[in-house]
Coordinates of C-alpha atoms in Angstrom, one line a residue:
X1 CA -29.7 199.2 46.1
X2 CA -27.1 196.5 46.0
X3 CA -29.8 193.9 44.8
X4 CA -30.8 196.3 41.7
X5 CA -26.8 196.0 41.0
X6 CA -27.2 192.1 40.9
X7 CA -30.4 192.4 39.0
X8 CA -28.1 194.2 36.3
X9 CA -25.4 192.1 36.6
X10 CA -28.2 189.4 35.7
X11 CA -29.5 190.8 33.0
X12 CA -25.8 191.5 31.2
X13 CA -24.8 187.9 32.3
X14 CA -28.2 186.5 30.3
X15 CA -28.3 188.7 27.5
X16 CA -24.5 188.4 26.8
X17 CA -24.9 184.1 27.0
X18 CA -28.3 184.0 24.7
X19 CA -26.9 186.1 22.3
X20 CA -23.6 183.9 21.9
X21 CA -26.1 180.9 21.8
X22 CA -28.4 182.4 19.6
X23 CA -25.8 183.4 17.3
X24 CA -24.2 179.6 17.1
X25 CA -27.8 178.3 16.7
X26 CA -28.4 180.7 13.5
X27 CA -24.8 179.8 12.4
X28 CA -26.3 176.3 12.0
X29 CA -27.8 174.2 8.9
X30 CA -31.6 175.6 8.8
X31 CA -32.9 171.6 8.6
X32 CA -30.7 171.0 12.0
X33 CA -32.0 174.3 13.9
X34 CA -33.7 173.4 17.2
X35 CA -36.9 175.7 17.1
X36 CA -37.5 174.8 20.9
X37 CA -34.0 176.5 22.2
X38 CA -34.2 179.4 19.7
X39 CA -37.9 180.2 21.4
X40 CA -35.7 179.4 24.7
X41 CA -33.1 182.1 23.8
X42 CA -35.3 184.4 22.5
X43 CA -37.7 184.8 25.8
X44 CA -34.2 184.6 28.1
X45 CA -32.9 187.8 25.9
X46 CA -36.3 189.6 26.6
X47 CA -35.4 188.8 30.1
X48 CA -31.9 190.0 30.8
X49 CA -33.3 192.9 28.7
X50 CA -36.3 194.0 31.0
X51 CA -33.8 193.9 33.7
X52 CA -31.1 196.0 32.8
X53 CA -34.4 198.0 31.4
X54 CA -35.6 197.6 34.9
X55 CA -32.0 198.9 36.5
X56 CA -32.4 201.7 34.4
X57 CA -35.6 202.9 35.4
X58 CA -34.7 202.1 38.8
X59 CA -31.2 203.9 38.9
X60 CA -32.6 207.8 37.1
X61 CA -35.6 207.3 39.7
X62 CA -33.4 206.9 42.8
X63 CA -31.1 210.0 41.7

């Protein structure tokens, strides 16, 4: 169980980071955007999503 907890703790830790970096990159002059790191940012949020998804899931199934 305590490995679902890190998994969580992942997930807030990347979601909470690509937003902040996804946020400064749209803040930014559309001609100096980097396409590459918003596609970057934009597959780690799925990520940290489908784990605290995951911890979800896992948490109401365990109870």
């Amino acid at each position: 169980m305590e490995m679902v907890v890190v998994s969580l703790l992942i997930g807030v830790i990347i979601v909470i980071l690509s937003a902040c970096l996804l946020y400064w990159q749209l803040k930014r002059e559309h001609e100096k955007r980097n396409v590459f790191l918003l596609f970057i940012l934009f597959a780690l949020s799925l990520i940290g999503l489908w784990l605290i998804f995951d911890w979800i899931v896992l948490y109401l199934w365990s109870s």
